[in-house]
Coordinates of C-alpha atoms and ligand atoms in Angstrom, one line a residue:
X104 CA -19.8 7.4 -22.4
X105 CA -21.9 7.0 -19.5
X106 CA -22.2 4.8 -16.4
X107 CA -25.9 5.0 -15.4
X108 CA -28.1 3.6 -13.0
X109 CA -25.7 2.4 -10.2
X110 CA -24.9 3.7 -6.5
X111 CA -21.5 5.7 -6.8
X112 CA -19.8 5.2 -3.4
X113 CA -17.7 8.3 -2.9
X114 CA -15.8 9.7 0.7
X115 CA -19.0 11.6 1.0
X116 CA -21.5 8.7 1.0
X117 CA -23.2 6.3 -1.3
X118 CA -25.7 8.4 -4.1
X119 CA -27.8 6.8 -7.1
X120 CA -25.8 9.2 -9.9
X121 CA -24.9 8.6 -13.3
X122 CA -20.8 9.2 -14.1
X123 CA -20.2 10.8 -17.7
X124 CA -16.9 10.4 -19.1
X125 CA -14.9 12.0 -22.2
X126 CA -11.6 10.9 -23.0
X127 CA -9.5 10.2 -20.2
X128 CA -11.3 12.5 -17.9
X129 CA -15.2 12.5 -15.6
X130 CA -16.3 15.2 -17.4
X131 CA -19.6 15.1 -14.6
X132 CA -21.5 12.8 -12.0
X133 CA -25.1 13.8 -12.6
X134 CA -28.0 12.6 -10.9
X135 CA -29.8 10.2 -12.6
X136 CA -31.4 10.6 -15.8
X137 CA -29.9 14.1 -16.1
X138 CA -27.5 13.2 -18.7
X139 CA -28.1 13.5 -22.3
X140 CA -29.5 10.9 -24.9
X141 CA -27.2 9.3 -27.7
X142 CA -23.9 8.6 -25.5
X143 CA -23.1 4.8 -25.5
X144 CA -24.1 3.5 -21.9
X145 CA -22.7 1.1 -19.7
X146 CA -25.6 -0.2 -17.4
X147 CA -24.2 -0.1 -13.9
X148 CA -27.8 -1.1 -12.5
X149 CA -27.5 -2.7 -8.5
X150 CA -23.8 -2.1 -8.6
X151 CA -21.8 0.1 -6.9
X152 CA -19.6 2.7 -9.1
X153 CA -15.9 3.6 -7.4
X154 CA -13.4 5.5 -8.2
X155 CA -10.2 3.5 -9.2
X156 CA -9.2 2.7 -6.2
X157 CA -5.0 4.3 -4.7
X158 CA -2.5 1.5 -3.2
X159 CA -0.3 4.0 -1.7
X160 CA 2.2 1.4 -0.9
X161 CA 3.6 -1.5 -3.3
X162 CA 6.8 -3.9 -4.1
X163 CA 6.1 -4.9 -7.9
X164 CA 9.6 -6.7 -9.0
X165 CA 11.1 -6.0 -5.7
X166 CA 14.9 -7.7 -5.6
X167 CA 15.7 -8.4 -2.2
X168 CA 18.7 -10.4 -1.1
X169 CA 19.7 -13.7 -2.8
X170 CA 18.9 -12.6 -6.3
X171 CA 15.3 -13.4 -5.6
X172 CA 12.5 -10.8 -6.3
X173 CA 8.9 -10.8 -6.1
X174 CA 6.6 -10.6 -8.6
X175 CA 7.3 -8.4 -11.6
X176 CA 5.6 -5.0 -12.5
X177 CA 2.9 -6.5 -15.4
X178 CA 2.0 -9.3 -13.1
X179 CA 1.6 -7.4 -10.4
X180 CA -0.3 -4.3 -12.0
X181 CA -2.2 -7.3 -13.7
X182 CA -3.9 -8.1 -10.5
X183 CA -4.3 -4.6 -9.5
X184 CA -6.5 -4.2 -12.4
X185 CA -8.6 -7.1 -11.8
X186 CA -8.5 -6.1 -8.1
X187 CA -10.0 -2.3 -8.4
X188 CA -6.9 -0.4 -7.6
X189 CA -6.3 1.7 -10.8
X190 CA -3.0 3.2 -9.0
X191 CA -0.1 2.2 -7.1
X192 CA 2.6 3.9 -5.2
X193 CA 5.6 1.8 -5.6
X194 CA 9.2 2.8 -4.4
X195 CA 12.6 3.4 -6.5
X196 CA 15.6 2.1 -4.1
X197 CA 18.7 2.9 -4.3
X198 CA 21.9 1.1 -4.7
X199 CA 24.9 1.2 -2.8
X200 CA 26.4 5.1 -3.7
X201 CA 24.0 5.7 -6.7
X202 CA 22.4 9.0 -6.8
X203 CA 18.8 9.5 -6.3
X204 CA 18.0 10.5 -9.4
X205 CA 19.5 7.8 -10.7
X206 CA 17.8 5.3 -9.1
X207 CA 14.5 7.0 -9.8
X208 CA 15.3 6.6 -13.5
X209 CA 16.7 2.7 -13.2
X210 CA 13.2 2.0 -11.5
X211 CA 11.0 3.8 -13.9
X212 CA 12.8 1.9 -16.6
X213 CA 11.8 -1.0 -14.7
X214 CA 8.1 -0.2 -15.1
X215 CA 7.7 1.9 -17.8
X216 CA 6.5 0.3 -20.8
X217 CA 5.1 -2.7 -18.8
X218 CA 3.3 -1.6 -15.9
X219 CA -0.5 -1.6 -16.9
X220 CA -2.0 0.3 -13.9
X221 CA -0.6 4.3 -13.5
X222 CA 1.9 4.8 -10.8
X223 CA 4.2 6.5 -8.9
X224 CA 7.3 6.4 -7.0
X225 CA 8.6 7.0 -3.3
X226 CA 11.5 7.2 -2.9
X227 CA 14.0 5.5 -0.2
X228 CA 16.5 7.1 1.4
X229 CA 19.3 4.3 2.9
X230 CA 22.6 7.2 3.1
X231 CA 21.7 10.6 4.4
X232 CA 25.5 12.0 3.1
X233 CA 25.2 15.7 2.4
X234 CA 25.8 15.0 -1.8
X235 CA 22.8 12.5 -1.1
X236 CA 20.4 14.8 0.7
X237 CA 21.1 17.6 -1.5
X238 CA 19.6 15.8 -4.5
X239 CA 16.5 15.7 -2.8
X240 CA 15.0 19.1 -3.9
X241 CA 14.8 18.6 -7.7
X242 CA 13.5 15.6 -7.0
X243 CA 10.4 17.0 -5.4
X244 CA 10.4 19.4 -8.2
X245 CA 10.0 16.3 -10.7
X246 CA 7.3 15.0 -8.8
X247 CA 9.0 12.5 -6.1
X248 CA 6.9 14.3 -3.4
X249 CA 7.6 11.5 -0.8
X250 CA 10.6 9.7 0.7
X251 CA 11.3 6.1 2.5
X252 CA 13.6 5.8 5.2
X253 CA 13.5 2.7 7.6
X254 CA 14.9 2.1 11.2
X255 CA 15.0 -1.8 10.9
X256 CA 16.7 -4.5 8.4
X257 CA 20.5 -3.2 10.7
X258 CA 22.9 -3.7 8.3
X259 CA 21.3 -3.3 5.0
X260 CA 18.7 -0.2 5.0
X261 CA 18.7 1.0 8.7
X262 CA 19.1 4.5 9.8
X263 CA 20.0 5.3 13.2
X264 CA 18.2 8.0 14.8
X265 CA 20.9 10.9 14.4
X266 CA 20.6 9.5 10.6
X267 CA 16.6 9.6 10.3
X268 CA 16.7 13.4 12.1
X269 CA 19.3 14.2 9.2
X270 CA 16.8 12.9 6.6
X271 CA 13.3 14.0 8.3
X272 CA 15.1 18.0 8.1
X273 CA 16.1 17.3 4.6
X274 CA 12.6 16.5 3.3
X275 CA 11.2 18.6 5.4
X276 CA 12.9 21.4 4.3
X277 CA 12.3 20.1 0.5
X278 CA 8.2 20.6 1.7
X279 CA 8.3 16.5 0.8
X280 CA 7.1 13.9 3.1
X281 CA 8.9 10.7 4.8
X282 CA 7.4 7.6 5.4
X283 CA 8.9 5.1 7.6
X284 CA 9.6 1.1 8.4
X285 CA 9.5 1.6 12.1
X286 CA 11.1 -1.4 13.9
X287 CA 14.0 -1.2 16.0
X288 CA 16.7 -2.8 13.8
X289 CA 19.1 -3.6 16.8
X290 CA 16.5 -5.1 19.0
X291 CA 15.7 -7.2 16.0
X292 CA 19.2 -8.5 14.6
X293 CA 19.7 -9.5 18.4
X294 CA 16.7 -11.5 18.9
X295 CA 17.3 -12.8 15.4
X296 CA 21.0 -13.9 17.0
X297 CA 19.7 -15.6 20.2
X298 CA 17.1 -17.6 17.9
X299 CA 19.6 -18.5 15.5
X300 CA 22.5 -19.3 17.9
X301 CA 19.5 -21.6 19.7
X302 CA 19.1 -23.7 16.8
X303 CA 15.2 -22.3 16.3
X304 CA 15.5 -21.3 12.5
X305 CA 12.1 -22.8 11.2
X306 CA 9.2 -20.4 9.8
X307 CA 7.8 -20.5 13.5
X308 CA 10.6 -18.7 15.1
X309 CA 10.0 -15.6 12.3
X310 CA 7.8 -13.3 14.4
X311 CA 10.4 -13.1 17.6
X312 CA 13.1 -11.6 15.9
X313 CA 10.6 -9.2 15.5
X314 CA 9.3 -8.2 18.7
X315 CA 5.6 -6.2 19.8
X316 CA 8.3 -4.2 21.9
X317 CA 10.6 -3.0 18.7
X318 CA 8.1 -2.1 17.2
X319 CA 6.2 0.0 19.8
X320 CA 10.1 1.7 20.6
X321 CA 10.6 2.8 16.9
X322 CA 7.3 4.2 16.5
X323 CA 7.6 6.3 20.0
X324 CA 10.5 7.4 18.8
X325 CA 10.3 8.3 14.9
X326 CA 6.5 10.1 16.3
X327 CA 9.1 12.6 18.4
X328 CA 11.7 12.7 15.8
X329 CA 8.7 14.5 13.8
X330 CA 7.4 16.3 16.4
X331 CA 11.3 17.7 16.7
X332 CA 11.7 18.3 13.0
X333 CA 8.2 19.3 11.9
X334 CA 9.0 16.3 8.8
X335 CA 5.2 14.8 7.9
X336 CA 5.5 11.7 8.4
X337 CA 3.9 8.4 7.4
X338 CA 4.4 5.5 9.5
X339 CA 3.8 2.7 7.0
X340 CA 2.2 -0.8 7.9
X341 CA 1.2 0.0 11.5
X342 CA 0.8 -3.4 13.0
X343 CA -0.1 -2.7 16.7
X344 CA -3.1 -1.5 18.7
X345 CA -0.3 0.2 20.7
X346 CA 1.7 1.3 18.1
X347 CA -1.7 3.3 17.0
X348 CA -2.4 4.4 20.7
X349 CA 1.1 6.1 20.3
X350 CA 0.2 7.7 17.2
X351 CA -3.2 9.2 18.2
X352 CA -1.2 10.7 21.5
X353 CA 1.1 12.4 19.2
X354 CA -1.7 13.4 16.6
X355 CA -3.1 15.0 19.9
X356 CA -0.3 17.1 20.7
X357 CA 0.5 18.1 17.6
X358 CA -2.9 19.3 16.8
X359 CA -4.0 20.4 12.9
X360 CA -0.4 21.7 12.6
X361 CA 1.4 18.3 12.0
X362 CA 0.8 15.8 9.1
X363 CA 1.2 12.4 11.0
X364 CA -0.2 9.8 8.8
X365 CA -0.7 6.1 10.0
X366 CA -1.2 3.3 7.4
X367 CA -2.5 -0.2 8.0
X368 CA -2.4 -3.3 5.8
X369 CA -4.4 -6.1 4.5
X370 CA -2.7 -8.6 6.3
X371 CA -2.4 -6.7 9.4
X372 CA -6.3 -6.2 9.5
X373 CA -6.9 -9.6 8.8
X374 CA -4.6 -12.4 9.4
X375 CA -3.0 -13.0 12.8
X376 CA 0.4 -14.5 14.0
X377 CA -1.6 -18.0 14.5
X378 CA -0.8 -18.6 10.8
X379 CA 3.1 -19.2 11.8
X380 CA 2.3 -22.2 13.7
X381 CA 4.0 -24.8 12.5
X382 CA 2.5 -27.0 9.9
X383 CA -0.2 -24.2 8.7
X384 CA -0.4 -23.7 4.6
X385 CA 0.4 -20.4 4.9
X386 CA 3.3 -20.2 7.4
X387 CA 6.2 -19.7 5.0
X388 CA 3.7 -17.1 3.1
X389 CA 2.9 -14.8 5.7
X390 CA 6.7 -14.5 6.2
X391 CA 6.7 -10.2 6.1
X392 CA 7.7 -7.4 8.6
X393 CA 6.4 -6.4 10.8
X394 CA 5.2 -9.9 11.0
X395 CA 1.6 -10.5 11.8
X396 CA 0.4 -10.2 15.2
X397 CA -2.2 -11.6 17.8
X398 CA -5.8 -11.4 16.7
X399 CA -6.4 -8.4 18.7
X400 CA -4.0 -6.3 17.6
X401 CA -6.3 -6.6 13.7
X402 CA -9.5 -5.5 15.6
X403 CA -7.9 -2.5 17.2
X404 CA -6.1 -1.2 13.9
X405 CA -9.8 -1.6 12.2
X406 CA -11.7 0.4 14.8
X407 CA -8.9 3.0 14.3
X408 CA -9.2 2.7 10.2
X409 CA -13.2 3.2 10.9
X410 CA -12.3 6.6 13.7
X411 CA -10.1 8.0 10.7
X412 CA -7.3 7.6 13.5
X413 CA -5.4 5.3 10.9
X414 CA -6.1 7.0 7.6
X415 CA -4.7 4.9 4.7
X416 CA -5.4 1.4 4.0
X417 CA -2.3 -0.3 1.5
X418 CA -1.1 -3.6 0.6
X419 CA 2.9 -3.5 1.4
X420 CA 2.2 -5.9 -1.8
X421 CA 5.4 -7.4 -1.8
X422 CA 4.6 -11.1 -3.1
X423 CA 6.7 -14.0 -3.8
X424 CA 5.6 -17.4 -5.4
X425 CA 5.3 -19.7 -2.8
X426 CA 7.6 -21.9 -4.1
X427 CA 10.6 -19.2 -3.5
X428 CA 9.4 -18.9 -0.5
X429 CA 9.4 -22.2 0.5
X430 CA 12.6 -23.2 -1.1
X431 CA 14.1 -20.3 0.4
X432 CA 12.6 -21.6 4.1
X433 CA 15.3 -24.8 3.6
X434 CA 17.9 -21.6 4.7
X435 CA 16.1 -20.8 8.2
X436 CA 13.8 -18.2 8.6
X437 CA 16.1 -15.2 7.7
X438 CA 16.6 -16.6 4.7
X439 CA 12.9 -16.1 3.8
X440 CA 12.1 -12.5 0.9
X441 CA 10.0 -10.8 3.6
X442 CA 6.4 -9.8 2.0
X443 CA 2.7 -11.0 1.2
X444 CA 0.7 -9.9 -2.0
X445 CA -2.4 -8.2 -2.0
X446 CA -2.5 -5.2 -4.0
X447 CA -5.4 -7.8 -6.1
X448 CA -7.5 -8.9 -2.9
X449 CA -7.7 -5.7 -1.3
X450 CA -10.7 -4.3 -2.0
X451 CA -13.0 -7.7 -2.3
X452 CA -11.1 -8.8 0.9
X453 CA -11.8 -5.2 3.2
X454 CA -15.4 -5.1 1.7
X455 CA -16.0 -8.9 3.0
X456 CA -14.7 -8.8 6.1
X457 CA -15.0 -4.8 7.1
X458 CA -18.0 -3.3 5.0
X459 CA -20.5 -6.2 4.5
X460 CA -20.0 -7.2 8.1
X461 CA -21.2 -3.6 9.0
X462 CA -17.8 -2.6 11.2
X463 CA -17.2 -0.2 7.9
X464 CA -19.4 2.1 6.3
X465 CA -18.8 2.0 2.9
X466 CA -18.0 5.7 2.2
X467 CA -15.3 5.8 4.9
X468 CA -13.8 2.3 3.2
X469 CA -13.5 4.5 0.0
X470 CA -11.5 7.5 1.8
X471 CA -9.5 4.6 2.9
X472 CA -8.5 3.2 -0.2
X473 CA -9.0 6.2 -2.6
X474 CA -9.6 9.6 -1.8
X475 CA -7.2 9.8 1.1
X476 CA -4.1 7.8 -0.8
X477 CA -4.6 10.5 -3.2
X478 CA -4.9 13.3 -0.8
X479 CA -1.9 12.2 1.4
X480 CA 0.4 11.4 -1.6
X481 CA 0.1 14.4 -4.1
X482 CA -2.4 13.2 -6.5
X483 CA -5.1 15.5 -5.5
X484 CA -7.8 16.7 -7.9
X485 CA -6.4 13.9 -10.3
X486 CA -7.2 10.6 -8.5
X487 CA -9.1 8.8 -5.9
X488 CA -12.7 10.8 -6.2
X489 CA -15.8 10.2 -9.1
X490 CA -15.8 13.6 -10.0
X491 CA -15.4 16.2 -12.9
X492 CA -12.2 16.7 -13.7
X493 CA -10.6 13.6 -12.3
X494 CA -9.2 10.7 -14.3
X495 CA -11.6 8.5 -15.3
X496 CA -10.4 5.8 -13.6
X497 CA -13.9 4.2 -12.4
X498 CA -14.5 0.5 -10.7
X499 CA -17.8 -1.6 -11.2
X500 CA -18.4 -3.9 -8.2
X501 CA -20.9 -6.1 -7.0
X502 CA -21.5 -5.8 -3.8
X503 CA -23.7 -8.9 -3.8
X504 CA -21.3 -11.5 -5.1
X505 CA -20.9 -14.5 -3.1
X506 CA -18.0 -17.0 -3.9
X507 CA -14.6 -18.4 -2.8
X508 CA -11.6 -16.4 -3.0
X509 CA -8.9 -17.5 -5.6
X510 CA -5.9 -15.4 -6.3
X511 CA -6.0 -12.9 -9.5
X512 CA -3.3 -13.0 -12.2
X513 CA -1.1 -15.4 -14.1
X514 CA 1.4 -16.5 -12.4
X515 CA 2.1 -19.1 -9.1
X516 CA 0.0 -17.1 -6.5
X517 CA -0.6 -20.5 -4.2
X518 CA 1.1 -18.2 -1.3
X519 CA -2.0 -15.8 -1.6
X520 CA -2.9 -15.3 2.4
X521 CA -6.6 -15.5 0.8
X522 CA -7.4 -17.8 -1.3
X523 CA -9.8 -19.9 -0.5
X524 CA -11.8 -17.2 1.7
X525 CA -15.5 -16.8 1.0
X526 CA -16.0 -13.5 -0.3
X527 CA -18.7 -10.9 -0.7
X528 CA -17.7 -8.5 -3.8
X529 CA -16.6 -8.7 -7.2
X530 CA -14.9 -6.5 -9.3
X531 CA -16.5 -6.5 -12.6
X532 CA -15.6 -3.7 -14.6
X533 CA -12.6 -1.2 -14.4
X534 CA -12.0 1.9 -16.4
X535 CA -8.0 3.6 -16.1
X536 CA -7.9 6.6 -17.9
X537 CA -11.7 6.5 -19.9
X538 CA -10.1 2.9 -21.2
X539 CA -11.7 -0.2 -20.1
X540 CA -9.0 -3.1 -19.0
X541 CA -11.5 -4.9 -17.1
X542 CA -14.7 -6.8 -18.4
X543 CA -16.6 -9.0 -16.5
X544 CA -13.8 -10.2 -14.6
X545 CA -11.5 -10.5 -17.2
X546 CA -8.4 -8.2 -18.5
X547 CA -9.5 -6.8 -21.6
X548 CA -6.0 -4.7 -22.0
X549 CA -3.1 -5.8 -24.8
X550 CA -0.4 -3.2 -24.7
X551 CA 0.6 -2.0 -21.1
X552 CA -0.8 1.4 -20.1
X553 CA 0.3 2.6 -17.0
X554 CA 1.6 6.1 -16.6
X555 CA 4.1 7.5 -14.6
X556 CA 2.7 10.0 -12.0
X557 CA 4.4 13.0 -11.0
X558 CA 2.9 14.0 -7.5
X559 CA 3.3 17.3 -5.8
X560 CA 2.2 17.7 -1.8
Ligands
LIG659 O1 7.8 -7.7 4.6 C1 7.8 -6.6 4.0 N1 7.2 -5.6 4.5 N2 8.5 -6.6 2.8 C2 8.6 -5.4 1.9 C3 9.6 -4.5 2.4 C4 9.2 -3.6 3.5 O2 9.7 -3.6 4.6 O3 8.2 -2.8 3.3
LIG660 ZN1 8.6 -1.7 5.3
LIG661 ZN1 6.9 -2.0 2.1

């Protein structure tokens, strides 16, 4: 097959090339016309050809406390598809005393057989025991190349710092990487306390149990805990302009020795802390952590995405209908599942308010979402590039489309952040593997595709 006449967008810049495909695999990107006769065509004329775009960091059927969980692993990889992202990074989490590898193979069962984009797994890390640690080798052999550990959520997930140096040597000496939820979980159960103890327990109150400060002291001091161990490190959803300043000092003193890897999300680009005043549609929705912040905070993490001084751009696609949420509200704010969707507005949303308003170029939106997730994650020379060799796992978007924003998929997603939002974008066509599961818009797919991906760093 071959995709002829559109713009591919790679890392490299935006060409006129034709992509040819066999199988599951770009078997060349030729310039135009190059190509031989008699291979069916897809005419990609005035659109833009991408590769399947990476989401390096997802919650698809997440259970968090209560029983509730967000929304499962079709639905989810459902709007993935529609949304351009042909891959997702997900995480397999451990239960109280379970082994690693068993909780790898729990959450694979989980999405295996129903997932309909390819994926992987990180893997978190919540007890840093020796028989725990110790597992972690023959994990990286199978292909978990990358670990989770967090310093927030005290009581439940958190590390302390002796805790997180334990883990960062254990990965590190595994040759795996650690990404981390950096928020000072004692700063935030106490503020969390005073608020509650004060009677404020309403949506409003969320984003000071979760102060700018905690934030800021976590990622000083996990950025020194990897400058200590050596560990790469990826400090996931980034929601600060000083929480980036901090990172590009260390980057600085660490020099090309040290892989320290900052990731921003949709929601942390885009949408502020204003949405938790009270009475707004999307208070209870934009319940997540770190919560959203001041406006500015969005234009410095984008300026940093643009400099290459943040280098992923993820979801943290954690998304519950907003009827859970919102029944869950009636609690207090603590009693709210933490987490926004957006592993399906990501792209159209980041081309409409980054790329077509000309803060973005559109090759370094691409490294963003594609080739560095791939890079950064273990799934080089596989994903995130239009190239021979690589899956074929090619987007067709319109660059020109103009219309409002409503939420992709089947089920209740009234909580989306964005709908509503006039866009510029469309995702018309998706390939995953040489296999089309997108046509014009609509989900062409009947039996669930996705692969599991082994990744090696
Ligand atoms: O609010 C969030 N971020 N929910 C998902 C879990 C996490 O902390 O990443
Ligand atoms: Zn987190
Ligand atoms: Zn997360």
């Amino acid at each position: 097959m071959i995709i002829k006449g559109g713009n591919i967008i790679t890392a490299d810049g935006p060409r006129p090339a034709d992509v040819i495909i066999e199988g599951s695999t770009i078997t060349a990107v030729s310039d135009p016309d190059q190509v031989p006769g008699g291979e069916p065509v897809v005419d990609a004329t005035g659109l833009w050809v991408l590769p399947g775009a990476i989401d390096a960091h997802t919650h698809f059927g997440m259970p968090l406390r209560s029983g509730i969980s967000s929304l499962g692993w079709r639905e989810s990889s459902e709007a993935a598809l529609l949304g351009g992202t042909t891959t997702i990074i997900d995480f397999a989490n451990p239960a109280a005393n379970e082994p690693l590898p068993e909780a790898v193979t729990r959450w694979r069962g989980m999405a295996d057989g129903v997932i309909l984009c390819d994926y992987g797994l990180h893997v978190t890390v919540t007890d840093v025991a020796t028989e725990r640690l110790d597992e972690i080798p023959a994990l990286v052999e199978q292909g978990l190349a990358t670990f989770k550990g967090f310093l927030a959520y005290k009581g439940r997930l958190m590390l302390s710092l002796v805790e997180m140096k334990r883990l960062m040597e254990a990965v590190h000496r595994a040759g795996a990487m650690l990404l981390v939820h950096a928020e000072d979980g004692e700063m935030n159960a106490a503020a969390e306390k005073v608020l509650l103890d004060t009677g404020r327990t309403a949506v409003s109150w969320h984003p000071l149990a979760h102060a700018e400060e905690s934030e800021e002291k976590a990622v000083a001091e996990i950025l020194d805990l990897a400058t200590t161990t050596g560990c790469p490190l990826t400090i996931v959803h980034m929601s600060l302009g000083r929480s980036l300043e901090l990172l590009k000092k260390a980057r600085k003193i660490q020099g090309r020795d040290g892989v320290l890897v900052g990731e921003v999300c949709l929601h942390h680009l885009f949408a502020d802390s204003g949405l938790y005043q009270a009475g707004h549609r999307a208070s209870t929705a934009a319940i997540c952590s770190p919560p959203l912040r001041a406006a500015g905070n969005g234009t410095d993490l984008l300026a940093g995405l643009v400099a290459g001084d943040l280098d992923l751009l993820s979801t943290d696609h954690c998304e519950f209908s907003l009827a859970v949420k919102t029944a869950a509200a009636g609690g207090g704010f603590p009693s709210v599942p933490n987490g926004c969707g957006g592993v399906g507005e990501r792209m159209v949303v980041s081309h409409t308010l980054a790329v077509a308003t000309g803060k973005m170029d559109p090759a370094r939106w691409i490294e963003a979402c594609c080739r560095r997730p791939a890079e950064l994650m273990g799934l080089a020379g596989r994903k995130g590039q239009l190239a021979a060799g690589f899956d074929a796992d090619v987007v067709l978007f319109d660059p020109a489309a103009s219309y409002r924003w409503e939420p992709l998929g089947s089920s209740d997603r009234a909580g989306s952040l964005w709908a509503g939002l006039p866009v510029t974008g469309r995702v018309r066509d998706v390939w995953l593997g040489g296999r089309q599961v997108v046509a014009n818009g609509m989900l062409t797919l009947d039996q669930p595709g996705g692969k599991f991906l082994p990744r090696r760093l």
